[in-house]
Tab-separated table of C-alpha atoms in Angstrom:
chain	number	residue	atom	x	y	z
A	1	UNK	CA	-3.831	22.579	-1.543
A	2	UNK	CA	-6.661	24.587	-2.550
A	3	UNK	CA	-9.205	22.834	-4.581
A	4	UNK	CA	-12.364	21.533	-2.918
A	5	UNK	CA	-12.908	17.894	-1.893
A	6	UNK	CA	-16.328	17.111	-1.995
A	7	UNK	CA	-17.587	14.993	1.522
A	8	UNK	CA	-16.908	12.470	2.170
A	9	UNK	CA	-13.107	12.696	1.775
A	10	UNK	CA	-12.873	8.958	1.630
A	11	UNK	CA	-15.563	7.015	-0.568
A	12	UNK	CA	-14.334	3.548	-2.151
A	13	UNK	CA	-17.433	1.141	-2.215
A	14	UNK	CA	-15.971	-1.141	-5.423
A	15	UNK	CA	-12.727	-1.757	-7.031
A	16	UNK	CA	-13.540	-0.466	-10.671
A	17	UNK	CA	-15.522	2.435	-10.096
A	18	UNK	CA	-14.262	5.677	-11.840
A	19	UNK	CA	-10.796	6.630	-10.233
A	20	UNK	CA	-11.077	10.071	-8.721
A	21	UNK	CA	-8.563	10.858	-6.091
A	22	UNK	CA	-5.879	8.868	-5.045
A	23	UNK	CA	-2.490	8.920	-3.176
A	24	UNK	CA	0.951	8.456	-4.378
A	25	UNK	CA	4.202	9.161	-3.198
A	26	UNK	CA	6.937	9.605	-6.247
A	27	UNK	CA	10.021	7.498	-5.232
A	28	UNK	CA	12.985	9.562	-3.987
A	29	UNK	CA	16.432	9.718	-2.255
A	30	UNK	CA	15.330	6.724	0.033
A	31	UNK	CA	16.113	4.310	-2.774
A	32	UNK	CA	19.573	5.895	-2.819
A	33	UNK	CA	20.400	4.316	0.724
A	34	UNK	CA	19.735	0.602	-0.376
A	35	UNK	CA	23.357	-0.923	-0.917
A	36	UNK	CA	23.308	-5.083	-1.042
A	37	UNK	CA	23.875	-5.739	2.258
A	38	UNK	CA	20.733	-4.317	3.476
A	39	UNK	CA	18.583	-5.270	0.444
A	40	UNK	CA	16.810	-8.211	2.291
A	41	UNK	CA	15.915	-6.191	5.544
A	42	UNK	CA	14.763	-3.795	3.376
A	43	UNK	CA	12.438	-5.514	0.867
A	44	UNK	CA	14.352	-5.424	-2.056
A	45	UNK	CA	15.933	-7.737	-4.519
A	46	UNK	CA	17.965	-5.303	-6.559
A	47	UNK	CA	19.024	-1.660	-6.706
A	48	UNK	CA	16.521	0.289	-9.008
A	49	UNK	CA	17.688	3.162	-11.278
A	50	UNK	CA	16.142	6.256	-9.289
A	51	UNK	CA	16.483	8.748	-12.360
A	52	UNK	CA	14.320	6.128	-14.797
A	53	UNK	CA	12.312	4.869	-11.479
A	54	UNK	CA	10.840	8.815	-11.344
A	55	UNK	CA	10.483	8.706	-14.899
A	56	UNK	CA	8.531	5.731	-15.049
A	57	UNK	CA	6.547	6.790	-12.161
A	58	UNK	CA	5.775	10.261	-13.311
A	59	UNK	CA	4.263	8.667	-16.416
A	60	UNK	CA	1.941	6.336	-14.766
A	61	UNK	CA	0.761	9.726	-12.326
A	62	UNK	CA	0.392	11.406	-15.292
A	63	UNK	CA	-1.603	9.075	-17.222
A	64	UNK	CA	-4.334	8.750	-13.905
A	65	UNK	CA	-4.230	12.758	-14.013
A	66	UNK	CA	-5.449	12.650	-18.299
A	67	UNK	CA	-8.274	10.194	-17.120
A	68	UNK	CA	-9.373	12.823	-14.455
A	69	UNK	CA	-7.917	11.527	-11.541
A	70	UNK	CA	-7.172	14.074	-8.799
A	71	UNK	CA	-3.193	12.681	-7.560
A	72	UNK	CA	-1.870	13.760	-3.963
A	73	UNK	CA	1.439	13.034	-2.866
A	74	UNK	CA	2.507	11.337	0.327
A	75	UNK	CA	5.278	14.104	1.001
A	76	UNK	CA	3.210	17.295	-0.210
A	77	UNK	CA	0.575	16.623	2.414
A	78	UNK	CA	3.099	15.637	5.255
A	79	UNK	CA	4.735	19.204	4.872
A	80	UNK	CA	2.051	21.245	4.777
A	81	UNK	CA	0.534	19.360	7.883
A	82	UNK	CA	4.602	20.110	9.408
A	83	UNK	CA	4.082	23.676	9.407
A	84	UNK	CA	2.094	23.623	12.412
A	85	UNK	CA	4.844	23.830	15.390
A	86	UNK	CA	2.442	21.402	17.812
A	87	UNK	CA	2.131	18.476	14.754
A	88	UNK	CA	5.879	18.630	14.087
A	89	UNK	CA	6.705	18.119	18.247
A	90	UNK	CA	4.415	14.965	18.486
A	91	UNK	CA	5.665	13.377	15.166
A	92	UNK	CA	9.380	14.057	16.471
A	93	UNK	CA	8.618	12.288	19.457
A	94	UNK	CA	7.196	9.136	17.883
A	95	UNK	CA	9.964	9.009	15.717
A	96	UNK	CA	12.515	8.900	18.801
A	97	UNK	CA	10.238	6.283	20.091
A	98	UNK	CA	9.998	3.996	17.907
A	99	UNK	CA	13.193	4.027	15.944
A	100	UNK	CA	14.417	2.894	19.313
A	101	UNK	CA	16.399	6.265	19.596
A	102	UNK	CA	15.515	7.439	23.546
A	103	UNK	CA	17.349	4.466	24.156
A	104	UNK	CA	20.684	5.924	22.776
A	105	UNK	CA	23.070	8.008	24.428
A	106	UNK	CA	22.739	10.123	21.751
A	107	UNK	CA	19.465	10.956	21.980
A	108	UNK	CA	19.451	14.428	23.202
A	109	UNK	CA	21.864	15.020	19.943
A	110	UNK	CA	19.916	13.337	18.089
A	111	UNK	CA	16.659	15.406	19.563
A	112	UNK	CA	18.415	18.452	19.092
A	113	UNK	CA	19.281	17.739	15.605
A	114	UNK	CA	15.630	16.919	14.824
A	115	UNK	CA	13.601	19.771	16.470
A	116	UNK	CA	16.393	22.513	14.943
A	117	UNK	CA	14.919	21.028	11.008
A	118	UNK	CA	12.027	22.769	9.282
A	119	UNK	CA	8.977	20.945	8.529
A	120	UNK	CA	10.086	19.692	5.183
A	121	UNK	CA	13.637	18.581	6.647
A	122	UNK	CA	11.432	16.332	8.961
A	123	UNK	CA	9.338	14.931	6.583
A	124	UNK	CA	12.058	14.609	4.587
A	125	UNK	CA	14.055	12.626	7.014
A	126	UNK	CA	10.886	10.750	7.812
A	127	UNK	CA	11.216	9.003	4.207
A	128	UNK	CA	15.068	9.248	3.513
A	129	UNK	CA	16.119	7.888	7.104
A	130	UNK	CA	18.516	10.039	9.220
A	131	UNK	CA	22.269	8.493	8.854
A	132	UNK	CA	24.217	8.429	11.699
A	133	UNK	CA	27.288	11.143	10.272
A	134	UNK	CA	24.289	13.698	9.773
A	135	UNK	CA	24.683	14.082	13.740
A	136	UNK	CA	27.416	16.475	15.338
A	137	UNK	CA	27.748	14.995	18.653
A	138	UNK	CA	29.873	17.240	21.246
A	139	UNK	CA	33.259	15.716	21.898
A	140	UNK	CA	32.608	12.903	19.810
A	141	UNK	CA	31.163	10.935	22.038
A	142	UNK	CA	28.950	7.986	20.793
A	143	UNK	CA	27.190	4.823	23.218
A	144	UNK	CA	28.602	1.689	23.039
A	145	UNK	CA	25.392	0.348	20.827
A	146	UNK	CA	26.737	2.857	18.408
A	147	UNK	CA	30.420	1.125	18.364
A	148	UNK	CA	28.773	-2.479	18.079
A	149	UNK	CA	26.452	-1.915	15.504
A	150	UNK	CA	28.531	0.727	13.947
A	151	UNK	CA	28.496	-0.891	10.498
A	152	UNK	CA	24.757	-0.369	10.739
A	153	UNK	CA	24.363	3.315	8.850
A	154	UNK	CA	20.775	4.651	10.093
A	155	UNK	CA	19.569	5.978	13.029
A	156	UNK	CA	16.500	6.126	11.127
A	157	UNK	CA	16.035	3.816	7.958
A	158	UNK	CA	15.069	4.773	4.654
A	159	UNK	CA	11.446	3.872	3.642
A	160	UNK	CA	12.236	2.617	0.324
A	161	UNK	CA	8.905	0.315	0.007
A	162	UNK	CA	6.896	3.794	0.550
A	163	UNK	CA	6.191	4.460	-3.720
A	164	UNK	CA	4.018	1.031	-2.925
A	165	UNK	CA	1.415	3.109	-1.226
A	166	UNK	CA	-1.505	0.385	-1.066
A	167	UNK	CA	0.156	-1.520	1.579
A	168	UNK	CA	-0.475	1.187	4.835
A	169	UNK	CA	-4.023	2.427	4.314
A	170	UNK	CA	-6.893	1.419	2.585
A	171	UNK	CA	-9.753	3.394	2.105
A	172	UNK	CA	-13.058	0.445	2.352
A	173	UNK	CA	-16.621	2.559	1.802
A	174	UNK	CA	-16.560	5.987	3.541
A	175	UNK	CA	-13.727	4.867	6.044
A	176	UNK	CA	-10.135	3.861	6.379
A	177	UNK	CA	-7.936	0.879	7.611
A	178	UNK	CA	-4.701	2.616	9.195
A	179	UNK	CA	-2.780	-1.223	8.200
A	180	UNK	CA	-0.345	-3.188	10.923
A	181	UNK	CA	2.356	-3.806	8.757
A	182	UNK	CA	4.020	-7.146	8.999
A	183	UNK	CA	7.993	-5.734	8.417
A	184	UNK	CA	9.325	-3.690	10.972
A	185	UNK	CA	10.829	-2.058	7.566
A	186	UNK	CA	7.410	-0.369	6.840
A	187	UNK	CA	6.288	-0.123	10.009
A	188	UNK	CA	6.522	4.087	10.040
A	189	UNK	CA	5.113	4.065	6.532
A	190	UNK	CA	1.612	3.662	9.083
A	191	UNK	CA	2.757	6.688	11.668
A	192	UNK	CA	2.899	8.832	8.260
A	193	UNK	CA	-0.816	7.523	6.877
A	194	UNK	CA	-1.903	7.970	10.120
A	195	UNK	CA	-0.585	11.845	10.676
A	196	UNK	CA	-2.518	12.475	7.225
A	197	UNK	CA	-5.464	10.773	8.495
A	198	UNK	CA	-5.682	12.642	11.377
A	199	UNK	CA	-4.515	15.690	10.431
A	200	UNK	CA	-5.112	16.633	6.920
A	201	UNK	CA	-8.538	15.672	6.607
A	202	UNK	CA	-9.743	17.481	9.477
A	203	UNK	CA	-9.397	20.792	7.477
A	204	UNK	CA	-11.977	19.502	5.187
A	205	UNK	CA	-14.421	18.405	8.107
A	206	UNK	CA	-14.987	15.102	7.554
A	207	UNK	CA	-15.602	12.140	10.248
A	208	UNK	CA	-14.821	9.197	8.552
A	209	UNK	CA	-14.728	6.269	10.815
A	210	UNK	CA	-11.381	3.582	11.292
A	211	UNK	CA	-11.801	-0.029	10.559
A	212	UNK	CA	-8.142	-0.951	11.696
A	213	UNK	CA	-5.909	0.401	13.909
A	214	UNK	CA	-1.439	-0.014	13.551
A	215	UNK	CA	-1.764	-0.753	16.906
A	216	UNK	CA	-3.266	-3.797	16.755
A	217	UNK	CA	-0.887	-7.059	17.027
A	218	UNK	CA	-2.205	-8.511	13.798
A	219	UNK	CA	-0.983	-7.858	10.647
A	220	UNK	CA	-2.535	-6.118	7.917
A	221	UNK	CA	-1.329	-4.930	4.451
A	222	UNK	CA	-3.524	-3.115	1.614
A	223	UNK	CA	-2.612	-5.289	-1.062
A	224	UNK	CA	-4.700	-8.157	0.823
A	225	UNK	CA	-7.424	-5.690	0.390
A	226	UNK	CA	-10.016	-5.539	-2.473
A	227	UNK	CA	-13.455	-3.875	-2.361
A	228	UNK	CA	-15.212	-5.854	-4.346
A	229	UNK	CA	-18.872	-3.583	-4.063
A	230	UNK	CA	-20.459	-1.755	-1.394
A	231	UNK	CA	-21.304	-5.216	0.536
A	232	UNK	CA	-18.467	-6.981	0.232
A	233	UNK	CA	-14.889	-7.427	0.562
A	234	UNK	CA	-12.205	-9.806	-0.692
A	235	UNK	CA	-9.417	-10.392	1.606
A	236	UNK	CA	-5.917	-12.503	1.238
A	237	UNK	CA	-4.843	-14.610	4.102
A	238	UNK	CA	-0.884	-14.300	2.696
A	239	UNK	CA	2.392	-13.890	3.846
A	240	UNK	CA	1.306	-10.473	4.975
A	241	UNK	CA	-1.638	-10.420	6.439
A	242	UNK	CA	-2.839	-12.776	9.200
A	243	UNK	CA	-5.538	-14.800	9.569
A	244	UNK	CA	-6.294	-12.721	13.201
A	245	UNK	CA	-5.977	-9.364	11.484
A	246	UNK	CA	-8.708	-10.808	8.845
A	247	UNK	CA	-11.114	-11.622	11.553
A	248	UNK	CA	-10.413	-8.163	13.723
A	249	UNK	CA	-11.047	-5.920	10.630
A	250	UNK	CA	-14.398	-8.324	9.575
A	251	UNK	CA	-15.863	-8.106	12.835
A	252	UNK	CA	-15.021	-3.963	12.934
A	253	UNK	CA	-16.886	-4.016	9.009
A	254	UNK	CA	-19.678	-6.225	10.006
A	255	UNK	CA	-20.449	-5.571	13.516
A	256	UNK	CA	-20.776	-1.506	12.681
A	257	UNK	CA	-22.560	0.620	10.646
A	258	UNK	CA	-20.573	-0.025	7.609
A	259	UNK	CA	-22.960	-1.543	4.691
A	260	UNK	CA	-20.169	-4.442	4.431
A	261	UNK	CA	-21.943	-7.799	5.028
A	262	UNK	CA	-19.776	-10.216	3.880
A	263	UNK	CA	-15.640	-10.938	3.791
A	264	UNK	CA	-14.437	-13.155	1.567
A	265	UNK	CA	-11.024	-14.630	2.183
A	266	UNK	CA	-9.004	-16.015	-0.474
A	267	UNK	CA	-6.270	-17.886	1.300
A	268	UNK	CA	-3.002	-17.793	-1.020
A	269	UNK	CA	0.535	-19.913	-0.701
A	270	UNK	CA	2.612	-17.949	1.856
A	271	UNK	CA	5.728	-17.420	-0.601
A	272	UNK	CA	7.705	-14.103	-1.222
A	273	UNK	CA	6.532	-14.327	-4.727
A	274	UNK	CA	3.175	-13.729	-3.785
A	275	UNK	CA	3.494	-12.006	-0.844
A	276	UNK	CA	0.192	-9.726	-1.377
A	277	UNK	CA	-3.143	-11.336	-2.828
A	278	UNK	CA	-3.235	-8.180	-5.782
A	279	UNK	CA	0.213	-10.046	-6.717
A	280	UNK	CA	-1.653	-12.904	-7.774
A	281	UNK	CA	-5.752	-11.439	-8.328
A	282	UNK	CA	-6.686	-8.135	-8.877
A	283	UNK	CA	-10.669	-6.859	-10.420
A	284	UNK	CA	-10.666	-5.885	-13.720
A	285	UNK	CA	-14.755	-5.037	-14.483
A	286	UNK	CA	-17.876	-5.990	-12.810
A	287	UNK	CA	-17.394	-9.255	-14.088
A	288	UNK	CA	-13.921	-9.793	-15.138
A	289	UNK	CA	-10.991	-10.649	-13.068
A	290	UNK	CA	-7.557	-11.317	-13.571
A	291	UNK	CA	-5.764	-14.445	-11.883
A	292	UNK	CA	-2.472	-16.111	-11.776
A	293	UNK	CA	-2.978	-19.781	-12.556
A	294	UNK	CA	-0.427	-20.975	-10.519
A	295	UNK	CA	-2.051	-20.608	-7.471
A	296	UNK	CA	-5.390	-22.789	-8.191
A	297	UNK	CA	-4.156	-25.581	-7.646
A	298	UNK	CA	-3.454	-24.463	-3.405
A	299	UNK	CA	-6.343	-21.896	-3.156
A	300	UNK	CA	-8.895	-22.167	-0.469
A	301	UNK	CA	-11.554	-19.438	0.069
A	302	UNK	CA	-13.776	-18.734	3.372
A	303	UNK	CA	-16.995	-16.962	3.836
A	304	UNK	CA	-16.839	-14.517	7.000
A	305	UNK	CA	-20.752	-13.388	7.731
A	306	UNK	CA	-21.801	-11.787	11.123
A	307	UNK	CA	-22.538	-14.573	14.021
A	308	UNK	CA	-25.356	-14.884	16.158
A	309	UNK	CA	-23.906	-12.405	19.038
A	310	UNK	CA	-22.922	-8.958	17.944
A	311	UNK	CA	-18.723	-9.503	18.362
A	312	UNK	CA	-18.672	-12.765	16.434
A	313	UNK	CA	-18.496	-14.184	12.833
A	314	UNK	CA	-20.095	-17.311	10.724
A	315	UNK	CA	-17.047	-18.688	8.963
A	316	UNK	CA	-17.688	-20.975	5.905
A	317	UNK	CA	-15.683	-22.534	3.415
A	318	UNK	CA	-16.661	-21.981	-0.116
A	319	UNK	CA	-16.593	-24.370	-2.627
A	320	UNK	CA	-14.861	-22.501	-5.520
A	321	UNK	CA	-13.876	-19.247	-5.970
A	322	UNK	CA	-16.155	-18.260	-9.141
A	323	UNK	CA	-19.109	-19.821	-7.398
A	324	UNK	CA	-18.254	-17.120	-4.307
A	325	UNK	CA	-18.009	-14.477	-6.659
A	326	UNK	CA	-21.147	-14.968	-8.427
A	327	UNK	CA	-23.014	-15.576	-5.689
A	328	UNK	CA	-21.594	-12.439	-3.792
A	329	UNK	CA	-22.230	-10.373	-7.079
A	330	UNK	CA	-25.810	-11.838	-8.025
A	331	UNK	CA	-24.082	-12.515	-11.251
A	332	UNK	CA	-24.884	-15.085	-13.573
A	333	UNK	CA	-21.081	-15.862	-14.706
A	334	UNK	CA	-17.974	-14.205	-13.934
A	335	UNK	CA	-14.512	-13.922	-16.211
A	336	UNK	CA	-11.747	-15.519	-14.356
A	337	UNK	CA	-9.000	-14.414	-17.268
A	338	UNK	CA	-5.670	-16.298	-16.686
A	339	UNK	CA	-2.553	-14.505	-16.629
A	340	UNK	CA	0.055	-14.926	-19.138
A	341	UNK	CA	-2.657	-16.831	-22.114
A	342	UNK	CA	-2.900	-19.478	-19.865
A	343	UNK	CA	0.894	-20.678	-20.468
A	344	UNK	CA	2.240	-22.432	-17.512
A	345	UNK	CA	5.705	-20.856	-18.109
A	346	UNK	CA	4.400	-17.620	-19.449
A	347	UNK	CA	2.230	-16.722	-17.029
A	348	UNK	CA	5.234	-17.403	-13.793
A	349	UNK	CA	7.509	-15.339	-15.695
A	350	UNK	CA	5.109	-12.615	-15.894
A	351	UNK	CA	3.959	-13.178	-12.346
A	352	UNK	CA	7.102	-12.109	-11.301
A	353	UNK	CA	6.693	-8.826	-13.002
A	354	UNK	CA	3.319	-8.365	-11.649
A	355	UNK	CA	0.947	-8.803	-14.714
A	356	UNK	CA	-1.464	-9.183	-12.175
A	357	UNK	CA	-1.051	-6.351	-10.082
A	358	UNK	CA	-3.146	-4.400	-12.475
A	359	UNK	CA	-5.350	-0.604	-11.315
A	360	UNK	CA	-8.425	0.075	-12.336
A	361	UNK	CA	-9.005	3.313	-13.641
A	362	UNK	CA	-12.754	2.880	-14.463
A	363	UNK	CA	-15.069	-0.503	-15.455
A	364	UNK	CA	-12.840	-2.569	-17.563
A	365	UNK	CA	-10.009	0.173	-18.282
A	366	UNK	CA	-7.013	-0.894	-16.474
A	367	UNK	CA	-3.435	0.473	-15.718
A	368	UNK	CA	-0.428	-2.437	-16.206
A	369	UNK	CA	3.166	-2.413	-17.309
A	370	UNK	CA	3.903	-2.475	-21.169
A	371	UNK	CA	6.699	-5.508	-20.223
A	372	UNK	CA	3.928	-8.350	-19.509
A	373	UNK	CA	2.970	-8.619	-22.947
A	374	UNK	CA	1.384	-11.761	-22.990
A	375	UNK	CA	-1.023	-11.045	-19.998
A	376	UNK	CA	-1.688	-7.377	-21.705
A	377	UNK	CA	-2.822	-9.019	-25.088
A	378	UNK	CA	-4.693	-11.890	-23.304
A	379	UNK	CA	-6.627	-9.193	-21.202
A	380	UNK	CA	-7.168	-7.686	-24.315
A	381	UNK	CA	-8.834	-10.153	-26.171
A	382	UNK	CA	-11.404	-10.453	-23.478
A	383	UNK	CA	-12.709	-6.754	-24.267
A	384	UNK	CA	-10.602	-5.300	-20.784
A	385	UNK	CA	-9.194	-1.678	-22.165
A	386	UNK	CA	-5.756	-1.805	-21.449
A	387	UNK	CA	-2.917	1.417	-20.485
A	388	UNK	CA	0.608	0.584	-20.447
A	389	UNK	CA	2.976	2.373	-18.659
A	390	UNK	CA	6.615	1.340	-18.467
A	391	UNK	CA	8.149	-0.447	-15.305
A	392	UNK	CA	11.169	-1.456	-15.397
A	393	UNK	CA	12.996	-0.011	-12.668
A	394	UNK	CA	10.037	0.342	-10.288
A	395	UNK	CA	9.065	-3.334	-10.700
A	396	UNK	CA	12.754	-4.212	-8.980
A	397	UNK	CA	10.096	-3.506	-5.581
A	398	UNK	CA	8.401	-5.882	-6.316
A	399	UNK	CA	4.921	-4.547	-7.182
A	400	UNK	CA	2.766	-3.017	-9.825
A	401	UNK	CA	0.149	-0.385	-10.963
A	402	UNK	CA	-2.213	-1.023	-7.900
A	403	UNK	CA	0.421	-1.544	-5.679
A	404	UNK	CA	1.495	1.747	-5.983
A	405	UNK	CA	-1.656	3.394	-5.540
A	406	UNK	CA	-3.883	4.428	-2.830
A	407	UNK	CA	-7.582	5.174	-4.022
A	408	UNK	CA	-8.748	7.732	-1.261
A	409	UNK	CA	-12.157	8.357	-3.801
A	410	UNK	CA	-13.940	6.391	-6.589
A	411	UNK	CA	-17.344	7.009	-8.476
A	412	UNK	CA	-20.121	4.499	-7.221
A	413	UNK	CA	-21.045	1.861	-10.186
A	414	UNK	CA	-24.682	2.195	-11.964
């Protein structure tokens, strides 16, 4: 890739600030190895249409490319950072180690197999899996885990969840969280972020510092991630991201040199339904916000400040969640706009479809799917710009516009 990226590679200090770059990865042959029986471990609840899924998906890239939004693929970078011999060695060996494959008796095979593929092959098998009749194996011979779990098809799984690429990374000022994912089914989806991290942006130079680590025991996920300015973040305690992991990435943001000052955690029911807090809350303009109103009613928010001593934090509980947002915004008033008009009915049924799961392109111009009508014409009527895209197949993941975005640069607000 040849055009310049002006430093620093990573700059995200608000949620609505003019999109410029961001990454995507345009769903592929992975979805073609979910069959029902593995659905569940696997994250899904049905078996998308890959054909219209592309379609769908090269529509919505499209549409962030007409409103000047530089798009980079997940799998373009990954095989241009392959071609280097020494990259290719140290991200075979981390896929033998943690796809549980040294363990094997196959694993010199299965070693064999992998360093004999060209870069792309890797990467490829990185996101498609590896299934276990892709391996010749001399004489036939296979380990006994092989005959036990021998319905089992993968050596390596598909990442199917990867076209949601919010969830591994998220970019918070002029550095990035490298998430813990909570799912041992999108667990690699981090070794991939990370090789990027580490890898492609060194060519441009930049030294952007890391907030969170995949190491770390506590999970993490990108969709429990909003920037709401350059001070502050908004964080969901959910059924993906733990209160620990909130605390561990607060005290990196506070206790640094990062201008963050303040973590606000919005702590949502821990259902499947709303497994992410952008599933249920998502910022629409300075002022404006989008929320599901079936989750007032269990809502609790929290106030993380620095402590007295350098490693610790003040936590408070807030009183409402508009009050927090005003007061974190020096705003008179914020718009808390209600998904689906408002309806109790309505607005579930949409839910489910992720009306709320919306992507800012710029101050109150935001990308949703045509489908949640309701939510589309309600956000209208409150002066929010709106750009439908169609999402009928890629919805079956469970997840939206901003879910299947990562912002990697956005314009700083006036």
């Amino acid at each position: 890739m040849s055009d310049t990226i002006h430093k620093p590679f990573y700059h995200v200090n608000s949620e609505v600030g003019e999109l410029e770059a961001v990454l995507l990865h345009r769903p592929g042959k992975e979805l073609e190895r979910l069959t029902p029986e593995y659905l569940e471990e696997l994250l899904f609840e049905d078996i998308p249409w890959l054909g219209k899924m592309q379609e769908e998906h090269d529509e919505f890239a499209r549409m962030l490319q007409d409103h000047g939004c530089k798009v980079y693929y997940f799998d373009a970078i990954l095989k241009e950072i392959m071609q280097q011999d020494e990259t290719r060695d140290i991200l075979i060996e981390k896929l033998m180690e943690d796809s549980g494959i040294n363990r094997l008796k196959e694993s010199s095979a299965i070693h064999e197999y992998l360093k004999s593929r060209s870069g792309s092959e890797l990467v490829d098998i990185c996101i498609r899996g590896l299934h276990k009749n892709e391996i010749p194996l001399k004489g036939g011979q296979r380990s006994l885990s092989y005959h036990i779990t021998g319905d089992y098809p993968f050596y390596i799984n598909p990442l199917p969840n990867l076209y949601f690429t919010r969830d591994p990374g998220a970019v918070i000022g002029d550095g990035i969280s490298i998430n813990a994912m909570k799912t041992p089914a999108r667990q690699r989806e981090t070794l991939l972020l990370g090789f990027i991290d580490r890898h492609y942006r060194t060519l441009y130079h930049s030294d952007a510092p890391s907030w969170y680590d995949c190491s770390f025991p506590d999970p993490v996920e990108g969709g429990d991630i909003l920037v709401l300015d350059k001070k502050v973040l908004v964080m969901g305690c959910s059924a993906r991201t733990s209160s620990g992991g909130i605390e561990k990435i607060s005290e990196n943001l506070i206790n640094s040199n990062s201008p963050i000052e303040e973590v606000l955690v919005m702590q949502i029911p821990f259902q499947r339904a709303y497994m992410h807090l952008d599933t249920v809350f998502t910022m629409l303009d300075r002022d404006k916000f989008v929320i599901y109103p079936g989750i007032l009613d269990e809502l609790k928010v929290f106030s993380l400040t620095g402590g007295k001593s350098r490693a610790g934090l003040t936590i408070r509980h807030e009183t409402s969640l508009e009050a927090a947002l005003c007061r974190t915004l020096n705003l008179d008033h914020v718009h808390l706009i209600h998904s689906g008009g408002g309806d109790k009915y309505t607005a579930a049924r949409e839910q489910w479809n992720d009306s709320t799961n919306t992507l800012a392109i710029a101050p109150g111009k935001v990308v949703t799917y045509s489908r949640n009508a309701v939510t589309n014409h309600t956000l209208r009527e409150q002066g929010v710009e709106v750009f439908e895209i169609e999402g009928s197949e890629l919805v079956r993941g469970r997840g939206g516009p901003r879910c299947m975005s990562m912002p990697l640069r956005r314009k700083d607000l006036d």
